[in-house]
mmCIF file of C-alpha atoms and ligand atoms in Angstrom:
data_model
loop_
_atom_site.group_PDB
_atom_site.id
_atom_site.type_symbol
_atom_site.label_atom_id
_atom_site.label_comp_id
_atom_site.label_asym_id
_atom_site.label_seq_id
_atom_site.Cartn_x
_atom_site.Cartn_y
_atom_site.Cartn_z
ATOM 1 C CA MET A 12 0.000 0.000 0.000
ATOM 2 C CA ARG A 13 1.573 3.253 -1.148
ATOM 3 C CA ILE A 14 -0.216 6.341 0.127
ATOM 4 C CA VAL A 15 0.626 10.049 -0.175
ATOM 5 C CA LEU A 16 -0.758 12.595 2.293
ATOM 6 C CA LEU A 17 -0.984 16.089 0.824
ATOM 7 C CA GLY A 18 -2.071 19.270 2.526
ATOM 8 C CA PRO A 19 -0.890 22.602 3.836
ATOM 9 C CA PRO A 20 1.564 22.784 6.736
ATOM 10 C CA GLY A 21 -0.505 22.272 9.870
ATOM 11 C CA ALA A 22 -3.217 20.139 8.239
ATOM 12 C CA GLY A 23 -2.028 17.227 10.368
ATOM 13 C CA LYS A 24 -0.183 15.186 7.721
ATOM 14 C CA GLY A 25 2.543 14.134 10.161
ATOM 15 C CA THR A 26 0.078 13.169 12.894
ATOM 16 C CA GLN A 27 -2.134 11.202 10.494
ATOM 17 C CA ALA A 28 0.855 9.591 8.785
ATOM 18 C CA LYS A 29 2.269 8.382 12.121
ATOM 19 C CA MET A 30 -1.080 6.937 13.272
ATOM 20 C CA LEU A 31 -1.756 5.364 9.886
ATOM 21 C CA ALA A 32 1.740 3.884 9.695
ATOM 22 C CA GLY A 33 1.134 2.235 13.085
ATOM 23 C CA LYS A 34 -2.253 0.811 12.020
ATOM 24 C CA LEU A 35 -1.084 -0.450 8.621
ATOM 25 C CA ALA A 36 2.401 -1.520 9.790
ATOM 26 C CA LEU A 37 4.064 0.564 7.094
ATOM 27 C CA PRO A 38 6.937 3.062 7.369
ATOM 28 C CA HIS A 39 6.093 6.742 7.689
ATOM 29 C CA ILE A 40 8.363 8.694 5.359
ATOM 30 C CA SER A 41 8.479 12.431 6.030
ATOM 31 C CA THR A 42 10.837 14.447 3.840
ATOM 32 C CA GLY A 43 10.684 17.264 6.428
ATOM 33 C CA ASP A 44 11.808 14.862 9.208
ATOM 34 C CA ILE A 45 14.657 13.485 7.069
ATOM 35 C CA LEU A 46 15.786 17.032 6.222
ATOM 36 C CA ARG A 47 15.620 18.133 9.881
ATOM 37 C CA HIS A 48 17.668 15.060 10.825
ATOM 38 C CA ASN A 49 20.288 16.102 8.252
ATOM 39 C CA VAL A 50 20.289 19.680 9.566
ATOM 40 C CA ALA A 51 20.688 18.466 13.171
ATOM 41 C CA ASN A 52 23.608 16.233 12.140
ATOM 42 C CA GLY A 53 25.295 18.930 10.044
ATOM 43 C CA THR A 54 25.477 16.727 6.917
ATOM 44 C CA GLU A 55 26.272 18.264 3.517
ATOM 45 C CA LEU A 56 22.561 18.106 2.636
ATOM 46 C CA GLY A 57 21.651 19.606 6.019
ATOM 47 C CA LEU A 58 24.022 22.529 5.514
ATOM 48 C CA LYS A 59 22.462 23.246 2.111
ATOM 49 C CA ALA A 60 18.894 22.926 3.437
ATOM 50 C CA LYS A 61 19.127 24.780 6.757
ATOM 51 C CA GLU A 62 18.712 28.403 5.641
ATOM 52 C CA ILE A 63 16.036 27.531 3.069
ATOM 53 C CA MET A 64 14.000 25.661 5.663
ATOM 54 C CA ASN A 65 14.318 28.443 8.245
ATOM 55 C CA GLY A 66 13.024 30.893 5.652
ATOM 56 C CA GLY A 67 10.027 28.687 4.818
ATOM 57 C CA GLY A 68 11.137 28.005 1.208
ATOM 58 C CA LEU A 69 11.495 24.687 -0.614
ATOM 59 C CA VAL A 70 14.748 22.728 -0.748
ATOM 60 C CA PRO A 71 15.787 22.157 -4.420
ATOM 61 C CA ASP A 72 13.952 19.271 -6.099
ATOM 62 C CA ASP A 73 17.106 17.341 -7.085
ATOM 63 C CA LEU A 74 18.416 17.250 -3.498
ATOM 64 C CA VAL A 75 15.088 16.076 -2.092
ATOM 65 C CA ALA A 76 14.647 13.499 -4.891
ATOM 66 C CA ARG A 77 18.061 11.949 -4.177
ATOM 67 C CA MET A 78 17.239 11.804 -0.487
ATOM 68 C CA LEU A 79 13.848 10.196 -1.212
ATOM 69 C CA ILE A 80 15.289 7.544 -3.546
ATOM 70 C CA ASN A 81 17.715 6.613 -0.798
ATOM 71 C CA ARG A 82 14.838 6.136 1.631
ATOM 72 C CA LEU A 83 12.565 4.279 -0.818
ATOM 73 C CA ASP A 84 15.332 1.765 -1.510
ATOM 74 C CA GLN A 85 15.550 0.696 2.152
ATOM 75 C CA PRO A 86 14.267 -2.854 2.810
ATOM 76 C CA ASP A 87 11.460 -1.755 5.184
ATOM 77 C CA VAL A 88 9.708 0.012 2.282
ATOM 78 C CA LYS A 89 9.116 -3.136 0.233
ATOM 79 C CA ASN A 90 5.447 -3.497 1.318
ATOM 80 C CA GLY A 91 4.667 0.190 0.893
ATOM 81 C CA PHE A 92 4.798 3.496 2.730
ATOM 82 C CA ILE A 93 2.923 6.511 3.994
ATOM 83 C CA LEU A 94 4.558 9.524 2.382
ATOM 84 C CA ASP A 95 4.194 12.930 4.030
ATOM 85 C CA GLY A 96 5.686 16.204 2.742
ATOM 86 C CA TYR A 97 6.452 14.910 -0.760
ATOM 87 C CA PRO A 98 5.526 15.828 -3.446
ATOM 88 C CA ARG A 99 5.359 19.595 -2.931
ATOM 89 C CA ASN A 100 5.019 20.528 -6.625
ATOM 90 C CA ILE A 101 4.133 19.012 -9.976
ATOM 91 C CA SER A 102 7.741 18.275 -10.865
ATOM 92 C CA GLN A 103 8.155 16.273 -7.640
ATOM 93 C CA ALA A 104 4.884 14.419 -8.371
ATOM 94 C CA LYS A 105 6.234 13.364 -11.777
ATOM 95 C CA THR A 106 9.575 12.395 -10.216
ATOM 96 C CA LEU A 107 7.777 10.227 -7.665
ATOM 97 C CA ASP A 108 5.784 8.431 -10.378
ATOM 98 C CA LYS A 109 9.007 7.839 -12.305
ATOM 99 C CA ILE A 110 10.894 6.518 -9.257
ATOM 100 C CA LEU A 111 8.029 4.113 -8.499
ATOM 101 C CA LYS A 112 7.609 3.033 -12.119
ATOM 102 C CA GLU A 113 11.312 2.161 -12.296
ATOM 103 C CA ARG A 114 10.646 -0.115 -9.330
ATOM 104 C CA ASP A 115 7.521 -1.667 -10.981
ATOM 105 C CA SER A 116 5.171 0.016 -8.571
ATOM 106 C CA ALA A 117 2.795 2.958 -8.315
ATOM 107 C CA LEU A 118 0.828 4.978 -5.783
ATOM 108 C CA ASN A 119 -2.476 3.488 -4.621
ATOM 109 C CA PHE A 120 -4.070 6.761 -3.617
ATOM 110 C CA VAL A 121 -3.467 10.338 -2.495
ATOM 111 C CA VAL A 122 -5.305 12.057 0.354
ATOM 112 C CA TYR A 123 -5.614 15.820 0.284
ATOM 113 C CA LEU A 124 -6.142 17.114 3.833
ATOM 114 C CA GLU A 125 -7.989 20.426 3.664
ATOM 115 C CA ALA A 126 -7.721 22.837 6.596
ATOM 116 C CA THR A 127 -8.651 26.494 7.065
ATOM 117 C CA GLN A 128 -5.923 29.117 7.598
ATOM 118 C CA LYS A 129 -7.215 29.976 11.096
ATOM 119 C CA VAL A 130 -6.878 26.349 12.242
ATOM 120 C CA ILE A 131 -3.459 26.000 10.585
ATOM 121 C CA VAL A 132 -1.917 29.068 12.257
ATOM 122 C CA GLN A 133 -3.390 28.111 15.632
ATOM 123 C CA ARG A 134 -2.003 24.564 15.357
ATOM 124 C CA LEU A 135 1.468 25.476 14.123
ATOM 125 C CA SER A 136 2.146 28.404 16.418
ATOM 126 C CA GLY A 137 1.542 26.131 19.454
ATOM 127 C CA ARG A 138 3.162 22.981 18.074
ATOM 128 C CA LEU A 139 5.822 21.192 20.144
ATOM 129 C CA VAL A 140 7.818 18.317 18.656
ATOM 130 C CA CYS A 141 9.757 15.593 20.460
ATOM 131 C CA SER A 142 13.456 15.747 19.558
ATOM 132 C CA SER A 143 13.722 12.008 20.072
ATOM 133 C CA CYS A 144 10.570 10.277 18.671
ATOM 134 C CA ASN A 145 9.108 13.178 16.619
ATOM 135 C CA VAL A 146 5.641 12.928 18.200
ATOM 136 C CA ASN A 147 3.772 16.249 18.203
ATOM 137 C CA PHE A 148 2.149 18.038 21.151
ATOM 138 C CA HIS A 149 0.408 21.410 21.379
ATOM 139 C CA ILE A 150 0.847 24.082 24.049
ATOM 140 C CA VAL A 151 -2.937 24.459 24.456
ATOM 141 C CA ASN A 152 -4.733 21.610 22.652
ATOM 142 C CA MET A 153 -2.481 18.756 23.726
ATOM 143 C CA PRO A 154 0.034 19.842 26.379
ATOM 144 C CA PRO A 155 2.547 17.242 27.609
ATOM 145 C CA LYS A 156 2.046 15.985 31.192
ATOM 146 C CA VAL A 157 5.452 17.389 32.189
ATOM 147 C CA LYS A 158 6.450 20.767 30.705
ATOM 148 C CA MET A 159 8.561 20.367 27.532
ATOM 149 C CA ILE A 160 9.003 16.597 28.076
ATOM 150 C CA CYS A 161 7.543 13.984 25.713
ATOM 151 C CA ASP A 162 4.826 11.754 27.294
ATOM 152 C CA ASN A 163 5.748 9.034 24.842
ATOM 153 C CA CYS A 164 9.507 8.610 25.339
ATOM 154 C CA GLY A 165 10.727 11.240 27.849
ATOM 155 C CA GLY A 166 12.612 13.162 25.119
ATOM 156 C CA ALA A 167 12.941 16.961 25.163
ATOM 157 C CA LEU A 168 10.250 18.898 23.290
ATOM 158 C CA TYR A 169 11.148 21.852 21.081
ATOM 159 C CA GLN A 170 9.387 24.414 18.912
ATOM 160 C CA ARG A 171 10.361 24.141 15.234
ATOM 161 C CA SER A 172 12.317 27.153 14.022
ATOM 162 C CA ASP A 173 9.941 27.464 11.021
ATOM 163 C CA ASP A 174 6.830 27.533 13.246
ATOM 164 C CA LYS A 175 7.067 31.310 13.846
ATOM 165 C CA GLU A 176 4.009 33.224 12.608
ATOM 166 C CA GLU A 177 5.801 35.071 9.768
ATOM 167 C CA THR A 178 7.428 31.843 8.518
ATOM 168 C CA ILE A 179 4.107 29.986 8.782
ATOM 169 C CA LEU A 180 2.504 32.577 6.483
ATOM 170 C CA LYS A 181 5.445 32.282 4.044
ATOM 171 C CA ARG A 182 5.147 28.469 4.051
ATOM 172 C CA LEU A 183 1.418 28.723 3.366
ATOM 173 C CA LYS A 184 2.092 31.040 0.435
ATOM 174 C CA VAL A 185 4.733 28.672 -1.013
ATOM 175 C CA TYR A 186 2.255 25.859 -0.576
ATOM 176 C CA GLU A 187 -0.656 27.687 -2.231
ATOM 177 C CA ASN A 188 1.502 28.623 -5.236
ATOM 178 C CA GLU A 189 2.148 24.982 -6.032
ATOM 179 C CA VAL A 190 -0.875 23.099 -4.790
ATOM 180 C CA SER A 191 -3.498 23.684 -7.490
ATOM 181 C CA GLU A 192 -1.364 22.065 -10.211
ATOM 182 C CA LEU A 193 -0.541 19.204 -7.903
ATOM 183 C CA ILE A 194 -4.195 18.617 -7.051
ATOM 184 C CA LYS A 195 -5.125 18.659 -10.728
ATOM 185 C CA TYR A 196 -2.363 16.151 -11.523
ATOM 186 C CA TYR A 197 -3.699 13.628 -9.016
ATOM 187 C CA GLN A 198 -7.337 14.383 -9.815
ATOM 188 C CA ASP A 199 -6.657 13.651 -13.492
ATOM 189 C CA SER A 200 -5.043 10.339 -12.578
ATOM 190 C CA GLY A 201 -8.152 9.424 -10.526
ATOM 191 C CA LYS A 202 -6.127 8.942 -7.331
ATOM 192 C CA LEU A 203 -7.179 11.965 -5.288
ATOM 193 C CA TYR A 204 -9.489 12.012 -2.257
ATOM 194 C CA ARG A 205 -10.246 15.253 -0.390
ATOM 195 C CA LEU A 206 -10.922 15.077 3.348
ATOM 196 C CA CYS A 207 -11.635 17.832 5.870
ATOM 197 C CA ALA A 208 -8.771 18.091 8.382
ATOM 198 C CA ASP A 209 -10.166 20.825 10.645
ATOM 199 C CA GLY A 210 -11.782 18.416 13.098
ATOM 200 C CA ASP A 211 -11.034 15.379 15.226
ATOM 201 C CA SER A 212 -7.905 13.420 14.256
ATOM 202 C CA GLU A 213 -9.393 9.982 15.124
ATOM 203 C CA VAL A 214 -12.385 10.604 12.827
ATOM 204 C CA LEU A 215 -10.027 11.603 10.022
ATOM 205 C CA LEU A 216 -7.834 8.548 10.616
ATOM 206 C CA ASN A 217 -10.870 6.259 10.267
ATOM 207 C CA GLU A 218 -11.803 7.965 6.998
ATOM 208 C CA ILE A 219 -8.313 7.315 5.607
ATOM 209 C CA ILE A 220 -8.389 3.698 6.815
ATOM 210 C CA ALA A 221 -11.737 3.249 5.049
ATOM 211 C CA LEU A 222 -10.077 4.464 1.832
ATOM 212 C CA ALA A 223 -7.191 2.041 2.342
ATOM 213 C CA LYS A 224 -9.709 -0.803 2.719
ATOM 214 C CA GLN A 225 -11.405 0.230 -0.527
ATOM 215 C CA HIS A 226 -8.027 -0.180 -2.222
ATOM 216 C CA ASP A 227 -7.156 -3.477 -0.558
ATOM 217 C CA ASP A 228 -10.106 -5.550 0.614
ATOM 218 C CA THR A 229 -7.801 -8.047 2.325
ATOM 219 C CA LEU A 230 -6.659 -5.330 4.738
ATOM 220 C CA LYS A 231 -7.376 -6.221 8.390
ATOM 221 C CA VAL A 232 -7.245 -3.126 10.610
HETATM 222 P P1 AMP B 319 7.535 19.807 6.687
HETATM 223 O O1 AMP B 319 8.076 19.082 7.874
HETATM 224 O O2 AMP B 319 6.895 18.868 5.678
HETATM 225 O O3 AMP B 319 6.632 20.955 7.068
HETATM 226 O O4 AMP B 319 8.782 20.447 5.921
HETATM 227 C C1 AMP B 319 9.595 21.415 6.557
HETATM 228 C C2 AMP B 319 10.455 22.099 5.529
HETATM 229 O O5 AMP B 319 11.322 21.134 4.904
HETATM 230 C C3 AMP B 319 9.700 22.745 4.367
HETATM 231 O O6 AMP B 319 9.234 24.055 4.690
HETATM 232 C C4 AMP B 319 10.779 22.758 3.284
HETATM 233 O O7 AMP B 319 11.727 23.768 3.518
HETATM 234 C C5 AMP B 319 11.488 21.433 3.524
HETATM 235 N N1 AMP B 319 10.856 20.321 2.737
HETATM 236 C C6 AMP B 319 10.176 19.251 3.215
HETATM 237 N N2 AMP B 319 9.753 18.471 2.212
HETATM 238 C C7 AMP B 319 10.162 19.066 1.067
HETATM 239 C C8 AMP B 319 10.008 18.758 -0.311
HETATM 240 N N3 AMP B 319 9.313 17.688 -0.722
HETATM 241 N N4 AMP B 319 10.580 19.593 -1.218
HETATM 242 C C9 AMP B 319 11.273 20.692 -0.832
HETATM 243 N N5 AMP B 319 11.426 21.050 0.451
HETATM 244 C C10 AMP B 319 10.881 20.247 1.404
#
């Protein structure tokens, strides 16, 4: 099962992808997480990506594509994946199709998570992320039991450097510039499903699982 989650920053792609990956026993692949890992470790890719990410822009397509191919060729991806944060534009969508085709596979479906700007800004400006297991919390909506400590693994929580209000607005603009073409691309291929992401995350998860079952009726979840 190969699923892509699309949507603006703050729509909940990461949260849904993590929960879905757990339910379907598939790896969650987040290009943002892989890039942040590279930045934290000061790799060559991380050094190139750091300033771009802090400014809310997109890392060049060729760098992200190379990084993605690396990840898709790992053995744990053989039964599929939940992809979050890629593609970000039409060129990346075509690259993804090509990468999969070269490996005799293809996407099963694409979920577009739609969220309103008010909800997005509120979610992102209060988001806290675990530096160890990457689970998300929220200062108001989902505070950790102990201040700035992850309930899940005890790791330290941090606020992403691109979750400042002015960078959030820049990221939304970058996203809006690219998204309509991307949506059309997947709509034309008959793979796109639009779901409302403003509400409860468990309800949304069940909607995505129902879609997965439509695509694989042997799926036991
Ligand atoms: P995310 O965690 O998906 O919100 O991504 C955080 C940042 O990483 C983005 O604002 C971009 O700077 C960079 N990034 C993540 N995925 C991509 C991608 N597919 N193409 C280019 N840049 C990306």
